[in-house]
Short mmCIF file of C-alpha atoms and ligand atoms in Angstrom, two decimals:
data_model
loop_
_atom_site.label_atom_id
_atom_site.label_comp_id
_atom_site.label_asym_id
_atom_site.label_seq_id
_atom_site.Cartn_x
_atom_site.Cartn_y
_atom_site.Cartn_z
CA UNK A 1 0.00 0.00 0.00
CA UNK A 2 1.24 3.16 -1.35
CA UNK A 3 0.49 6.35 1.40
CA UNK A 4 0.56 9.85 0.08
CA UNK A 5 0.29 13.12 1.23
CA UNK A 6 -3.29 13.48 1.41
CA UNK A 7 -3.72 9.71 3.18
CA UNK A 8 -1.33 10.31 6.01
CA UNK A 9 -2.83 14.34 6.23
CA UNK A 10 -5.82 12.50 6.44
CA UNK A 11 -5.17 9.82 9.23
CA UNK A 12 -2.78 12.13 11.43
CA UNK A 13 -6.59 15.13 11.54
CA UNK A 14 -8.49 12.10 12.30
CA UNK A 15 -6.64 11.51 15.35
CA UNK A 16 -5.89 15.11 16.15
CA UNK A 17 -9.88 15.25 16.55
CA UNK A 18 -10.62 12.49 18.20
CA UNK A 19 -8.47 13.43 20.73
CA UNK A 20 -9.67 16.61 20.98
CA UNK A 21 -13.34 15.34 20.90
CA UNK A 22 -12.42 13.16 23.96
CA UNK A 23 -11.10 15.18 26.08
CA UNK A 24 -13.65 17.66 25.38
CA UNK A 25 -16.06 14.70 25.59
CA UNK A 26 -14.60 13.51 29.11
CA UNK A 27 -15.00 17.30 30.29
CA UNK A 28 -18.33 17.82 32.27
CA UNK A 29 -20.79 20.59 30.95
CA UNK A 30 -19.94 20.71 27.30
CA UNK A 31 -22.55 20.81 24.93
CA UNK A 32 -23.09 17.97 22.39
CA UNK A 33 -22.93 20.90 19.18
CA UNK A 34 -19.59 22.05 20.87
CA UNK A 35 -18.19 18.87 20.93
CA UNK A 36 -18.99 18.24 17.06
CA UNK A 37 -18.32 21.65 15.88
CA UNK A 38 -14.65 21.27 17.85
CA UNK A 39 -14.35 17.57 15.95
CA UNK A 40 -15.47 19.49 12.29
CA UNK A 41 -13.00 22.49 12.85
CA UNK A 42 -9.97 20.55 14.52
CA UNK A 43 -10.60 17.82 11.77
CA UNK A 44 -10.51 20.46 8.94
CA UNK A 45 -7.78 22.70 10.20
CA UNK A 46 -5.55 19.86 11.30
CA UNK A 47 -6.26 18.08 7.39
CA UNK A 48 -5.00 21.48 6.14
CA UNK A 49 -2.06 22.02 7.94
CA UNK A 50 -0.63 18.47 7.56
CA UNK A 51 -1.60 18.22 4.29
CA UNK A 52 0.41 21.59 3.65
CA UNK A 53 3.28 20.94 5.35
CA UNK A 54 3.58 17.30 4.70
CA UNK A 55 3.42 18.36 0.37
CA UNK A 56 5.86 21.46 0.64
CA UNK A 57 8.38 19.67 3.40
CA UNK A 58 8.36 16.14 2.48
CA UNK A 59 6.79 14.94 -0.18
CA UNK A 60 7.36 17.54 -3.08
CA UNK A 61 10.74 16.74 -2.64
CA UNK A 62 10.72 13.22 -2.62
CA UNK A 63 8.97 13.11 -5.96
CA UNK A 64 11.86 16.05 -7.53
CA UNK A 65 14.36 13.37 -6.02
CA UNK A 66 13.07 10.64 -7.35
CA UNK A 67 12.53 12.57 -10.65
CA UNK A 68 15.97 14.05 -10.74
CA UNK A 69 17.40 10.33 -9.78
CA UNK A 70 15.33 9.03 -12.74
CA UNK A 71 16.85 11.79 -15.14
CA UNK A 72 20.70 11.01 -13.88
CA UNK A 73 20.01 7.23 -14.75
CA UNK A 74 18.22 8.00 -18.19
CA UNK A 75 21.17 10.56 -18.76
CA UNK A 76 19.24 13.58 -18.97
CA UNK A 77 21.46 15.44 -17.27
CA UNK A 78 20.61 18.80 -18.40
CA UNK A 79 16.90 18.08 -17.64
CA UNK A 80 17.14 18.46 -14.28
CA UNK A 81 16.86 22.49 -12.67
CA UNK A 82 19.05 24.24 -10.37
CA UNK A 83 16.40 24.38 -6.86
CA UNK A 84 16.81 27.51 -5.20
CA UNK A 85 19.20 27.05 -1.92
CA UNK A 86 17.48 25.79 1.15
CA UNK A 87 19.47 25.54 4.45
CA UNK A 88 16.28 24.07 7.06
CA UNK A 89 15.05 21.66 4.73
CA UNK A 90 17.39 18.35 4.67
CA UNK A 91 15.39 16.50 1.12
CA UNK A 92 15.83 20.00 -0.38
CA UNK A 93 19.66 19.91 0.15
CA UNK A 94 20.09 16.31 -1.41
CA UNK A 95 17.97 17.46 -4.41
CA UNK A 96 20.29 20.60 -4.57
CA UNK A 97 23.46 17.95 -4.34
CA UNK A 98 21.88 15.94 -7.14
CA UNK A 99 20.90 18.56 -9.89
CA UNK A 100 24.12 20.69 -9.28
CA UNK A 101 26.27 17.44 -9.20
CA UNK A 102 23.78 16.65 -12.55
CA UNK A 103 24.77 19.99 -13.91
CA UNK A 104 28.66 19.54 -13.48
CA UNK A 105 28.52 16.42 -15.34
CA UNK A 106 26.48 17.94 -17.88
CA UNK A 107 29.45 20.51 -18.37
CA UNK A 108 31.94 18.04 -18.80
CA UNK A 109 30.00 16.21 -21.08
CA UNK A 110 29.21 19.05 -23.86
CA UNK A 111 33.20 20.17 -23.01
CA UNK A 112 33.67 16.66 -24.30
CA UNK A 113 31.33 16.02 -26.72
CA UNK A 114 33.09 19.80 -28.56
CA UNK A 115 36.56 18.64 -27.69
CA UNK A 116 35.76 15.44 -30.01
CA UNK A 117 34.06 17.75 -32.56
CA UNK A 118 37.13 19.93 -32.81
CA UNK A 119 39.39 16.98 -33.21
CA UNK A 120 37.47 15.28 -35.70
CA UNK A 121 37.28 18.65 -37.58
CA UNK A 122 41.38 19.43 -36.90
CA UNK A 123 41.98 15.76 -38.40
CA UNK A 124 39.97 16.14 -41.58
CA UNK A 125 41.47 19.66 -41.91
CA UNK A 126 45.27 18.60 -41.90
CA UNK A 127 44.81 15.34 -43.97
CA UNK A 128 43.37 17.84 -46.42
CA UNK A 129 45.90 20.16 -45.77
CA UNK A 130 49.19 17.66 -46.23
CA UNK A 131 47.44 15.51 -49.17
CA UNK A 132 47.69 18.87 -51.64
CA UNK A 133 52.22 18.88 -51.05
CA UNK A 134 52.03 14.79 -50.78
CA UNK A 135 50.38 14.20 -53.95
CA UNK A 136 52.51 16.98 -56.19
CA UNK A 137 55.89 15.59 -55.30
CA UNK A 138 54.62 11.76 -55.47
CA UNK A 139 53.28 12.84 -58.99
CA UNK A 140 56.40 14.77 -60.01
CA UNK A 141 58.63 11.71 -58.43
CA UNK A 142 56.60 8.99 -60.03
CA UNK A 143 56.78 11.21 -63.79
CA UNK A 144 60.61 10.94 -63.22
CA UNK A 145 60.85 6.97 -62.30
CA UNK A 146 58.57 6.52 -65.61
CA UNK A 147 61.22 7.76 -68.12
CA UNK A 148 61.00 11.88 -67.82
CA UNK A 149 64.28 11.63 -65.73
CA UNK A 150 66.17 10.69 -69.32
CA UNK A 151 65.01 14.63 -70.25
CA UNK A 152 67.54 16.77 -68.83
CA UNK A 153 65.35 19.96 -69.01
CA UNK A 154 62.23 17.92 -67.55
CA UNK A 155 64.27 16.38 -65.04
CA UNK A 156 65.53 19.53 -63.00
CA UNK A 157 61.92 21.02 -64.01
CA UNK A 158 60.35 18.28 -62.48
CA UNK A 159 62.64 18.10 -59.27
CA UNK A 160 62.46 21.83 -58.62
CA UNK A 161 58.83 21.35 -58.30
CA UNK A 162 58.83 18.55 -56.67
CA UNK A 163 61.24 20.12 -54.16
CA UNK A 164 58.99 23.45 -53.65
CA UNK A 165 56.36 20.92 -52.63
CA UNK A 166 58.26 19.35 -50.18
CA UNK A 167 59.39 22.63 -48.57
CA UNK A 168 55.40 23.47 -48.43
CA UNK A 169 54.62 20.50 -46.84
CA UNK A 170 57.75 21.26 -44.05
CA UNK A 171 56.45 24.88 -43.66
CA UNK A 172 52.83 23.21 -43.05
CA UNK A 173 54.07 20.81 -40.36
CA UNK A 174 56.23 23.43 -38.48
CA UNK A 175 53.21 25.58 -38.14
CA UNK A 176 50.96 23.30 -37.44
CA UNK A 177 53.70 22.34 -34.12
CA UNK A 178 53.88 25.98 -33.79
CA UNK A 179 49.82 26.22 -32.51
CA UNK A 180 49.46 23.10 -30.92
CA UNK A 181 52.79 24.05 -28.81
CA UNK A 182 51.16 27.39 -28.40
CA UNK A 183 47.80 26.07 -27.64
CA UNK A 184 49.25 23.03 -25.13
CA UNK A 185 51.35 25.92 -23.50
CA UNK A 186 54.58 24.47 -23.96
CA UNK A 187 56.06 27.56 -25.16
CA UNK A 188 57.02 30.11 -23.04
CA UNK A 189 57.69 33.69 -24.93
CA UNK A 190 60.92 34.56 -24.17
CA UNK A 191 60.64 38.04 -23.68
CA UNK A 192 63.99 40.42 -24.37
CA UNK A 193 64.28 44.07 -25.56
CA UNK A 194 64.81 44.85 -28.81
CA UNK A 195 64.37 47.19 -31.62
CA UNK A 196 60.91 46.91 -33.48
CA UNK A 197 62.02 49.11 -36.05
CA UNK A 198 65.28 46.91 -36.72
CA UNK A 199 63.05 43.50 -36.94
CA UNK A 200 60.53 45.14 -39.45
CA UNK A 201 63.76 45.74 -41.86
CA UNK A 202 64.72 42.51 -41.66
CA UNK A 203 61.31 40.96 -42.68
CA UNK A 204 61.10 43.29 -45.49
CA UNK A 205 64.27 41.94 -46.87
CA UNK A 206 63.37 38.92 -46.13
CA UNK A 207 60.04 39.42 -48.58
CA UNK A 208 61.54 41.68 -50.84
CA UNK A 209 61.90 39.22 -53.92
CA UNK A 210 59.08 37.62 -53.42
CA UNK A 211 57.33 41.31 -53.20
CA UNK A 212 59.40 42.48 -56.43
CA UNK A 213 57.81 39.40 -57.91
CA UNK A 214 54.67 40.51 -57.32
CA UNK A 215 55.31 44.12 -57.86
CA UNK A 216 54.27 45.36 -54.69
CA UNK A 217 55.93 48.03 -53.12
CA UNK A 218 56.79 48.42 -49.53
CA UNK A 219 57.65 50.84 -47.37
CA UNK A 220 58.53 51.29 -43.79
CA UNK A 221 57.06 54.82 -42.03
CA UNK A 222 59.97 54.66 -39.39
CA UNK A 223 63.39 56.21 -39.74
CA UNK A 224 66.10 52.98 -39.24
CA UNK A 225 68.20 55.84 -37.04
CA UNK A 226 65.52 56.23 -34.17
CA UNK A 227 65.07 52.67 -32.96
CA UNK A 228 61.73 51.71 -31.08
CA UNK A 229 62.59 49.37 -27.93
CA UNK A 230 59.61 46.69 -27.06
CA UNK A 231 59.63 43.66 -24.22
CA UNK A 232 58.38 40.79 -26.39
CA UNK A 233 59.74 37.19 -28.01
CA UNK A 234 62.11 38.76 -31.06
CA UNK A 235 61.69 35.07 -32.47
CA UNK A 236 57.86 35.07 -32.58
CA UNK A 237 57.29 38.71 -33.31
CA UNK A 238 59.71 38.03 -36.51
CA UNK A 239 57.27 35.29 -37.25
CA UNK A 240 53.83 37.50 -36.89
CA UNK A 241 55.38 40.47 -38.96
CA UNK A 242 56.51 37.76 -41.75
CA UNK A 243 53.00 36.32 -41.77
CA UNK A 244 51.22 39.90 -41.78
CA UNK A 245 53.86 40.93 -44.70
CA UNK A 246 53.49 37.56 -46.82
CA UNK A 247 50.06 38.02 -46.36
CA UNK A 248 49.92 41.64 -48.00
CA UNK A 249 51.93 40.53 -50.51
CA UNK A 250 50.62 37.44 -51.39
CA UNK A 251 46.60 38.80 -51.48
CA UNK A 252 46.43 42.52 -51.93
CA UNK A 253 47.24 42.23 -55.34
CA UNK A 254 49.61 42.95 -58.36
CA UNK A 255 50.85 46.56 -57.87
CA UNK A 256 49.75 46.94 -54.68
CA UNK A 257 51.74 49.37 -51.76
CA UNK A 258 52.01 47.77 -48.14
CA UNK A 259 53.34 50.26 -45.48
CA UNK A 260 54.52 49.61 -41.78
CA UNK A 261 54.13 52.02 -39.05
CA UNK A 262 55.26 51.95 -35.77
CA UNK A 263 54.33 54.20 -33.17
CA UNK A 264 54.21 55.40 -29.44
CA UNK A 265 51.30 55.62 -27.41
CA UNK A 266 51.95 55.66 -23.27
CA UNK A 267 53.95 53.05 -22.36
CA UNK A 268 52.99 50.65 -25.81
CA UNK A 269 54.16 50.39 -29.00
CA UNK A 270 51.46 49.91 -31.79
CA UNK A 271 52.72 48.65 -34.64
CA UNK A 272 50.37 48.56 -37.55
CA UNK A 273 51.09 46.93 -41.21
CA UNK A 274 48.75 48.40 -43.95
CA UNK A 275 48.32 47.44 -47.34
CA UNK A 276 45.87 49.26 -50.21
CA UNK A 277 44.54 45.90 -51.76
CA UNK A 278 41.27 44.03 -52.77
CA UNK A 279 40.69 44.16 -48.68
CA UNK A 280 38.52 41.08 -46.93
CA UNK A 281 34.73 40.92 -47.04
CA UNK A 282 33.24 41.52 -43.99
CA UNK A 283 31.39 37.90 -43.39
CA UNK A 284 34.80 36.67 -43.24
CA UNK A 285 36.72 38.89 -41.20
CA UNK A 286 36.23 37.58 -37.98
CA UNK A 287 36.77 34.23 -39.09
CA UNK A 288 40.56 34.84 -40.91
CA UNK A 289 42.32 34.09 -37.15
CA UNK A 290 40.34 30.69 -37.20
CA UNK A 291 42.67 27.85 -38.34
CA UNK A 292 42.53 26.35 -42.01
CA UNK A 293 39.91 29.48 -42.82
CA UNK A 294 40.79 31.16 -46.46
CA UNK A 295 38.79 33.97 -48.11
CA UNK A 296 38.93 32.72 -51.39
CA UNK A 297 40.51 28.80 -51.13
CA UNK A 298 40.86 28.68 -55.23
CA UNK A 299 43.05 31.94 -55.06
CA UNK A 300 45.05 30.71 -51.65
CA UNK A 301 45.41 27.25 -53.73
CA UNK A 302 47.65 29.06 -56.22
CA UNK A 303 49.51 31.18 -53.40
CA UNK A 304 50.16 27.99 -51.50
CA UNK A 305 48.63 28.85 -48.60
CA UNK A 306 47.04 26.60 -46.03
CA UNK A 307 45.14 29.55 -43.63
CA UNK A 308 47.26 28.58 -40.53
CA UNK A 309 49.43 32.09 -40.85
CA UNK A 310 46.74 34.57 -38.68
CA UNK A 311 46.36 31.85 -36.48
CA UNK A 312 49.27 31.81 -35.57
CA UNK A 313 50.17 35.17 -35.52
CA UNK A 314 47.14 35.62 -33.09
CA UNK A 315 48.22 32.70 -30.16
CA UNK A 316 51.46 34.82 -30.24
CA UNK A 317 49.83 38.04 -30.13
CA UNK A 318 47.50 36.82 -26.97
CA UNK A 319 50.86 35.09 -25.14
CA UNK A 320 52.28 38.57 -25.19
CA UNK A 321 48.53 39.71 -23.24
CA UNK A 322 47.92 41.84 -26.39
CA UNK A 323 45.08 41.93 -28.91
CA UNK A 324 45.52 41.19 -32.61
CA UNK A 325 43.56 43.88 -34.75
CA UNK A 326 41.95 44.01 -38.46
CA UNK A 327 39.92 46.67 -40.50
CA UNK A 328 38.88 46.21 -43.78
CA UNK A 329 37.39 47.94 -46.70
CA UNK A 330 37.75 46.57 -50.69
CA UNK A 331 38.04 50.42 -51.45
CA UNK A 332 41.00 51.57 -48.76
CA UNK A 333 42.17 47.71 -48.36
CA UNK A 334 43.28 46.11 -45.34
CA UNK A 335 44.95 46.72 -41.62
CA UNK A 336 46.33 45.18 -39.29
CA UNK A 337 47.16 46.41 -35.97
CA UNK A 338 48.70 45.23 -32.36
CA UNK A 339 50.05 46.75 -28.85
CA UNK A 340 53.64 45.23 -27.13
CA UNK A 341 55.02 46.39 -24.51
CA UNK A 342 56.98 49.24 -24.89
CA UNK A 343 61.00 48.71 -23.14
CA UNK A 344 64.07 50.38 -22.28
CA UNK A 345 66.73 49.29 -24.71
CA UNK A 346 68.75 46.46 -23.98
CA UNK A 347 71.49 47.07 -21.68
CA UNK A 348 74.61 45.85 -24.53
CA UNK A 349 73.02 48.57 -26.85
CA UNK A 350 72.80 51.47 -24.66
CA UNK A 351 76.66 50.36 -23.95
CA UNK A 352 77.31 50.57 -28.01
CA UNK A 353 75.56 54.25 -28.26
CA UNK A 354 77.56 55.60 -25.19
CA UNK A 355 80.79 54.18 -26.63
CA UNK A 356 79.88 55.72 -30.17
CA UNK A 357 79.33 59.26 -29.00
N1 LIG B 401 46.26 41.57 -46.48
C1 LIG B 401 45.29 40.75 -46.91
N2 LIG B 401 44.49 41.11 -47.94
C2 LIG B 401 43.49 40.30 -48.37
N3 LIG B 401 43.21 39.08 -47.84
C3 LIG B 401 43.98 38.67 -46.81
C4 LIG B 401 45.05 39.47 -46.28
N4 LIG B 401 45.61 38.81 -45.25
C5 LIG B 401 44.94 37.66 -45.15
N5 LIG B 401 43.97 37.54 -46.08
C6 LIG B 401 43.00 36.43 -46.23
O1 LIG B 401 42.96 35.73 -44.99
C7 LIG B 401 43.17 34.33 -45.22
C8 LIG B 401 43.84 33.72 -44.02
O2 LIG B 401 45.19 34.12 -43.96
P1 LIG B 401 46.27 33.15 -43.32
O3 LIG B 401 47.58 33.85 -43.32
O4 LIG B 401 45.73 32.66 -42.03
O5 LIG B 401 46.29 31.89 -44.30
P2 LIG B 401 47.01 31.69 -45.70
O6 LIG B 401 47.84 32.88 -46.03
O7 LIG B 401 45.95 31.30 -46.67
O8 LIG B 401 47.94 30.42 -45.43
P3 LIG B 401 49.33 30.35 -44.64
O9 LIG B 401 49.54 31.69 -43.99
O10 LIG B 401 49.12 29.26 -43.65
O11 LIG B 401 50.35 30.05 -45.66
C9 LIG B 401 43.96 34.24 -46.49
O12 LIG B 401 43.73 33.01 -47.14
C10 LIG B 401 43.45 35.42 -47.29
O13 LIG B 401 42.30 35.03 -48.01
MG1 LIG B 402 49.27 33.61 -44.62
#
């Protein structure tokens, strides 16, 4: 036999006034319509009560238990609600324990369930990714084997290409170490002073045939003779700029001019690389920092690119507690911008400009 709330309300005003009704009863001089009237009222007001208190204290909770219990096993986790915090009543505690112990599990599951999305996604992405390299050298290789290596002209045609893949395919796995190092936190920036306005040279002659190539002309705003000092990771600053400057190159466009500007604001150094190309659409510029995302993937395909460059560019950014920045227009073209620290310089440099004096 099953008792609820109304059966034991019931039972417990039945006895409440019958033992009121007997003592009244057993008490000389009490009118008969006084005794019933005091077994209708205690019987009804005792009913009430229990039945109240009994629902809101005992049972309610029993049944969200019980409910909540039945969701954990089903694994309907995120079924269950939060109960508001009780501290007098003891069922409403457990049922707090249960759906916020519910709740946490539910977290970890979804963290899960995304974690396995992203790999899946990361996995399909590279295979992609390292097939395109793979396939051109095998197929170059494989031309060679078949006779073409008897050619003297197709021969070193055919291994120079098949060489340029190969060195795509080794840029491709050093970056993709490069974010998962970043991303697992086993790379600590190695933060030094140095001169800004000294690194930005170097990239640019690092680019400059490939910019020549591709006409573009660039330009740096800053004088070479007044050096800008910044606290930062020269190693991984060299390898933002390069990606930023490959970048302009490689997708503003035939012709196009790319200018770098650094500057002093407080106590940061903005430096800001701008070029006057064909600019990124709007629905995909907050999407260019996401790994593997290209504008245009049948233009990228001819540049070589695999979309890992901004990526990159903004893990290092954020390990230096800065901000990676982009505006862009198809008329004006496209910016990018970011803060460092600004420094003192280095103490063997300040040495050299004493000694020079
Ligand atoms: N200055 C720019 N002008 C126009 N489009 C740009 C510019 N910089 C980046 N993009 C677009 O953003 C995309 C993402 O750039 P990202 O550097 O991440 O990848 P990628 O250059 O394609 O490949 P990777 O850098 O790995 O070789 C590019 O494919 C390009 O479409
Ligand atoms: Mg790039």
């Amino acid at each position: 036999m099953t008792l609820n709330s109304k059966g034991l309300a019931l039972i417990l005003a039945l006895i409440i006034a019958v033992t009121t009704t007997t003592a009244l009863y057993l008490t000389p001089n009490v009118p008969d319509r006084a005794i019933f009237l005091t077994f209708i009222l205690s019987f009804i007001s005792g009913f009430s009560t229990i039945r109240v208190m009994v629902e809101l204290l005992f049972f309610k909770e029993i049944n969200n238990i019980y409910k909540a219990l039945e969701n954990v096993q089903d694994q309907k986790l995120a079924s269950i609600t939060q109960t508001k915090k009780s501290y007098f009543n003891p069922l409403k505690k457990i049922n707090q324990e249960i759906s916020s112990y519910a709740n946490r599990k539910q977290n970890e599951i979804d963290e899960l369930k995304k974690m396995a999305a992203f790999r899946r996604e990361f996995i399909a992405d590279v295979s992609h990714e390292l097939k395109t390299p793979i396939f051109s050298a095998q197929g170059f290789v494989h031309t060679l084997l078949d006779g073409a290596i008897d050619n003297e002209a197709v021969r070193e045609n055919f291994l120079k290409k098949a060489a340029k893949s190969l060195d795509r395919l080794d840029i491709l796995v050093q970056d993709l170490m490069t974010i998962t190092q970043i991303e697992k936190g086993e790379i600590n920036m190695d933060f030094e002073s140095f001169n800004l306005v000294g690194l930005s040279a170097e990239v640019m002659d690092q680019l400059e045939k490939k910019a020549h190539q591709k006409q573009v002309k660039i330009q740096l705003f800053n004088s070479l003779d007044h050096p800008i000092y910044v606290s930062a990771d020269y190693r991984r600053i060299y390898q933002v700029i390069l990606n930023l400057l490959a970048n302009a190159i490689n997708y503003a466009g035939i012709g196009a001019e790319v200018i770098i500007k650094i500057t002093t604001s407080a106590k940061k150094i903005i430096f800001e690389l701008r070029d006057n190309g064909v600019g990124i659409p709007e629905k995909d510029l907050s999407r260019i920092f996401e790994r593997f995302y290209r504008v245009d993937k049948s233009r990228s395909q001819q540049t070589g690119g695999s979309g890992l460059g901004l990526s990159i560019v903004k893990h290092i950014i954020e390990s230096h507690q800065s901000k990676i920045n982009v505006e862009s227009n198809s008329k004006k073209g496209t910016k990018f911008w970011f803060l460092l620290k600004a420094s003192a310089p280095p103490k063997s440099e300040t040495k050299t400009t004493i000694s020079t004096k």
